[in-house]
CSV table of C-alpha atoms in Angstrom, one decimal:
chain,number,residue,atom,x,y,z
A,1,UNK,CA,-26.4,-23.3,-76.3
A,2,UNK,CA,-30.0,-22.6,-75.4
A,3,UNK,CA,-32.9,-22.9,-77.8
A,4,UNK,CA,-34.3,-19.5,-79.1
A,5,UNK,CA,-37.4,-21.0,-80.0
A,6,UNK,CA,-37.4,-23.1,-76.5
A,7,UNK,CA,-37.2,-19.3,-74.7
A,8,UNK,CA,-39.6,-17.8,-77.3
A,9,UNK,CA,-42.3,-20.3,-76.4
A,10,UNK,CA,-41.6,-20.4,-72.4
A,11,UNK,CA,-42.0,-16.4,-72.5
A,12,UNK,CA,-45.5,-16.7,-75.1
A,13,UNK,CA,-47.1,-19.6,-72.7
A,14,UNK,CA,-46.2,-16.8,-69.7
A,15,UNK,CA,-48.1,-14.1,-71.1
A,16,UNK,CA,-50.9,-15.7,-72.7
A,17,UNK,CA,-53.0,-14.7,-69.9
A,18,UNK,CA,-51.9,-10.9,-69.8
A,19,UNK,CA,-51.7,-7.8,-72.2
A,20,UNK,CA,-48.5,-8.0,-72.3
A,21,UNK,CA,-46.8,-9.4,-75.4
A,22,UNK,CA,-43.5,-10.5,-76.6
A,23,UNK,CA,-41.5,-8.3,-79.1
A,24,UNK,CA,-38.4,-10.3,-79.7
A,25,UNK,CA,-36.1,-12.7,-78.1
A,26,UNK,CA,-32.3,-13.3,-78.5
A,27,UNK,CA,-30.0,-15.7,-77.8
A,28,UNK,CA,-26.3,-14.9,-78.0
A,29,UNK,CA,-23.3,-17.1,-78.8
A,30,UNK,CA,-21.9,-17.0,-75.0
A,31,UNK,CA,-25.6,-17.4,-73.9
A,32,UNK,CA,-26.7,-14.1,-73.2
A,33,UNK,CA,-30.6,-14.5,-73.3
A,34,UNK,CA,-32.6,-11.1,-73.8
A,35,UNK,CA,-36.1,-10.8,-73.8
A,36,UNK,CA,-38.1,-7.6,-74.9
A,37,UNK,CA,-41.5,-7.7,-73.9
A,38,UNK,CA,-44.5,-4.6,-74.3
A,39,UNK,CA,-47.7,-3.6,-73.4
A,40,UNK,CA,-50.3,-1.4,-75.3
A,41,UNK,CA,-50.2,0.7,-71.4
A,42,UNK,CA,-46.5,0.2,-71.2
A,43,UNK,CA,-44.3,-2.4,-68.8
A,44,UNK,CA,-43.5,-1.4,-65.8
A,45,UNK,CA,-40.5,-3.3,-63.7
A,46,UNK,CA,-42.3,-5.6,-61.9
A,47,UNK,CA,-43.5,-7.4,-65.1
A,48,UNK,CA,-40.2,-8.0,-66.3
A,49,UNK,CA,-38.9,-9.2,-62.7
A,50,UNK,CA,-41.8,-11.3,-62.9
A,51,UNK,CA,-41.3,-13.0,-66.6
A,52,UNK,CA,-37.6,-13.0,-65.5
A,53,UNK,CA,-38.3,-15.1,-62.1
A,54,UNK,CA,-40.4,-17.4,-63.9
A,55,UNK,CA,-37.8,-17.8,-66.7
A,56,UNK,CA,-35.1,-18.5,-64.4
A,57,UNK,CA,-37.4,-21.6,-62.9
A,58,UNK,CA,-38.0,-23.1,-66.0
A,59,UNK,CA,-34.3,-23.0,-67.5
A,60,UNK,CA,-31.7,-25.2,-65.8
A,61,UNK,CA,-28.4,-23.1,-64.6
A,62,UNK,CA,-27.1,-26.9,-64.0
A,63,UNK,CA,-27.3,-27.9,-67.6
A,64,UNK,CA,-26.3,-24.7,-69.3
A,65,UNK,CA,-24.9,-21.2,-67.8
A,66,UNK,CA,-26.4,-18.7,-68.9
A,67,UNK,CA,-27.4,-14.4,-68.4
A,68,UNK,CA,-30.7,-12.9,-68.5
A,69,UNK,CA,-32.1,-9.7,-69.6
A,70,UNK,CA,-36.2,-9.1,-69.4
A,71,UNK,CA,-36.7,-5.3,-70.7
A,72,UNK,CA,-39.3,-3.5,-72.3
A,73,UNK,CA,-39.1,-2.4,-75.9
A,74,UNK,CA,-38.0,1.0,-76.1
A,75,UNK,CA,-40.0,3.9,-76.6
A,76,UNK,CA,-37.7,5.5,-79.4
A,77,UNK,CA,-36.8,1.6,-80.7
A,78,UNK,CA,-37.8,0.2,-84.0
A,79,UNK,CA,-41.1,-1.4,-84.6
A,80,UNK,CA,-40.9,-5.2,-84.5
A,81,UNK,CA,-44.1,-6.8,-84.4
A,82,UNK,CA,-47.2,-5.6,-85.9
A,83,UNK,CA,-48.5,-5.0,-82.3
A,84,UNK,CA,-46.6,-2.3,-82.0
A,85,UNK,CA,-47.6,-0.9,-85.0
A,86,UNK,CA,-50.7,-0.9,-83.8
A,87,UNK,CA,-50.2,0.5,-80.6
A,88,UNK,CA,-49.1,4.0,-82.1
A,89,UNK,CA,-51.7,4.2,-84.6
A,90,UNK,CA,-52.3,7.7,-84.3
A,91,UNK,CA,-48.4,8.8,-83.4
A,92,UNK,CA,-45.9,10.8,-85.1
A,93,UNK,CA,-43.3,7.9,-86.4
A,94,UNK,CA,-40.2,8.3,-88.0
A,95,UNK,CA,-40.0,5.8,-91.1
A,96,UNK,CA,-36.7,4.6,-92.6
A,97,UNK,CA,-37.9,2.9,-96.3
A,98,UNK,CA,-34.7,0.8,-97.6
A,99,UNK,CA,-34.3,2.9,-100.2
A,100,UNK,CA,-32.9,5.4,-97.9
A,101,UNK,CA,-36.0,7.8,-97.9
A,102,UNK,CA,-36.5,8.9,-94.1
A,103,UNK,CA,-40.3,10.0,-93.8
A,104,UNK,CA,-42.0,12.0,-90.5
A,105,UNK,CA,-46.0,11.5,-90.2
A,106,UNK,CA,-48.7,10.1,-88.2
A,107,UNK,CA,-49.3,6.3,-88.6
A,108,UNK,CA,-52.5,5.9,-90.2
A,109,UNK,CA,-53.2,2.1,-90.1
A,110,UNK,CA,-51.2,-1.3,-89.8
A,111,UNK,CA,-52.3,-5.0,-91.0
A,112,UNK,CA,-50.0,-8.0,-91.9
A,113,UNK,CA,-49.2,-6.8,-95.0
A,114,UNK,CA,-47.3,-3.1,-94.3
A,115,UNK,CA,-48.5,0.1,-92.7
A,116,UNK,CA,-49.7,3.7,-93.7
A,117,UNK,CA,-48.9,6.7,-92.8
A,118,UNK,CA,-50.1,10.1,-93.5
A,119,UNK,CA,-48.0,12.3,-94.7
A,120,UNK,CA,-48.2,16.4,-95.3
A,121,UNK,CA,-46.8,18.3,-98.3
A,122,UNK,CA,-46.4,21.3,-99.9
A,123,UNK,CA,-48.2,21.9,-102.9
A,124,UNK,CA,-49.2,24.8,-105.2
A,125,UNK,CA,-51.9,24.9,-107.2
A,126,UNK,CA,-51.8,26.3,-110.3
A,127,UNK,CA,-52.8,30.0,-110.4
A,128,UNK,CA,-52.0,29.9,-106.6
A,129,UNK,CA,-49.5,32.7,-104.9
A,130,UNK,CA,-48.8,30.4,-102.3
A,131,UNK,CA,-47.9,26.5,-101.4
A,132,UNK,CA,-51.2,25.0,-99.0
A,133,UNK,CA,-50.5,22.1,-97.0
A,134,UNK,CA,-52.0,18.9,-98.4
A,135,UNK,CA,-52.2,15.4,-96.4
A,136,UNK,CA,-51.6,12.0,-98.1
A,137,UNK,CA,-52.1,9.0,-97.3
A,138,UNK,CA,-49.2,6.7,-98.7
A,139,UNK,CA,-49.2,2.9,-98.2
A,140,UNK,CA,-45.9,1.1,-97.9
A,141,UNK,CA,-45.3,-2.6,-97.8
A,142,UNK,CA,-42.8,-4.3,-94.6
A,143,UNK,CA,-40.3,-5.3,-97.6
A,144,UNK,CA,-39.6,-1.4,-98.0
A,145,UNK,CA,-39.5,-0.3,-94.8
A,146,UNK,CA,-36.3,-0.7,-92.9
A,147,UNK,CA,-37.4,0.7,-89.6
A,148,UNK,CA,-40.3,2.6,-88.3
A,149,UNK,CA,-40.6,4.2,-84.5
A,150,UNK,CA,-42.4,6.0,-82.4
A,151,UNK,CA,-40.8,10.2,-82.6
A,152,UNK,CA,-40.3,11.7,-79.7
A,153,UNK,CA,-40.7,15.4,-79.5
A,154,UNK,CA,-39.8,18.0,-76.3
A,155,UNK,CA,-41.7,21.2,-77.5
């Protein structure tokens, strides 16, 4: 079977020079390799034809058969490496906390530690007729979260 880590490293010594970055790689039991790569401007099809070309000359068909997929994250996929938390700072996510509390705001800020994400409530004050929408700004650490992505909207 092919070496993750082996992959992992050929695809992080390709990009070093670029903007693009690497998200995740997989190696599957029947040796199914996929590779999900991203760019803060987005990957177009010749990058991943590129990485894939240059993959296919470093690993050895002879030695070991194997299947490759080079893709770009997806626009609605999970978050999977800080960069991409960065990336959308600004963005309406969707965030999945494990204890199965689904939140909607923007994505305030990201570090190695968890991201934040302002959120907007209803609240009435006392003496107040009516509810007045109030933002918050809510910290939560990567243990809690589940997922977070990037939500799509068509208006």
């Amino acid at each position: 079977m092919i070496d993750k880590d082996v992959v992992k490293q050929l695809v992080e010594d390709k990009l070093a020079s670029s903007d693009t970055y690497l998200v995740a790689v997989d190696v599957h039991p029947d040796n199914l390799i996929t590779v999900e790569i991203d760019n803060d401007e987005g990957v177009d099809i010749d990058t991943c034809a590129e990485l894939s070309r240059y993959l296919e000359t470093q690993l050895d068909r002879d030695k070991e058969d194997y299947e490759l997929e080079v893709g770009s994250a997806g626009i609605t996929a999970p978050f999977k490496v800080l960069r991409q938390y960065l990336k959308n700072k600004g963005n309406e996510v969707e965030m999945l906390l494990k204890s199965g509390v689904k939140l909607t705001g923007i994505l305030d800020d990201a570090d190695e530690q968890g991201a934040t994400i302002l959120l907007e409530k209803q609240v009435k004050a006392e003496g107040a007729k009516r509810k007045t929408t109030v933002q918050e700004k809510v910290f939560y650490p990567y243990e809690e979260i589940k997922y977070t992505k990037y939500l799509l909207r068509f208006k």
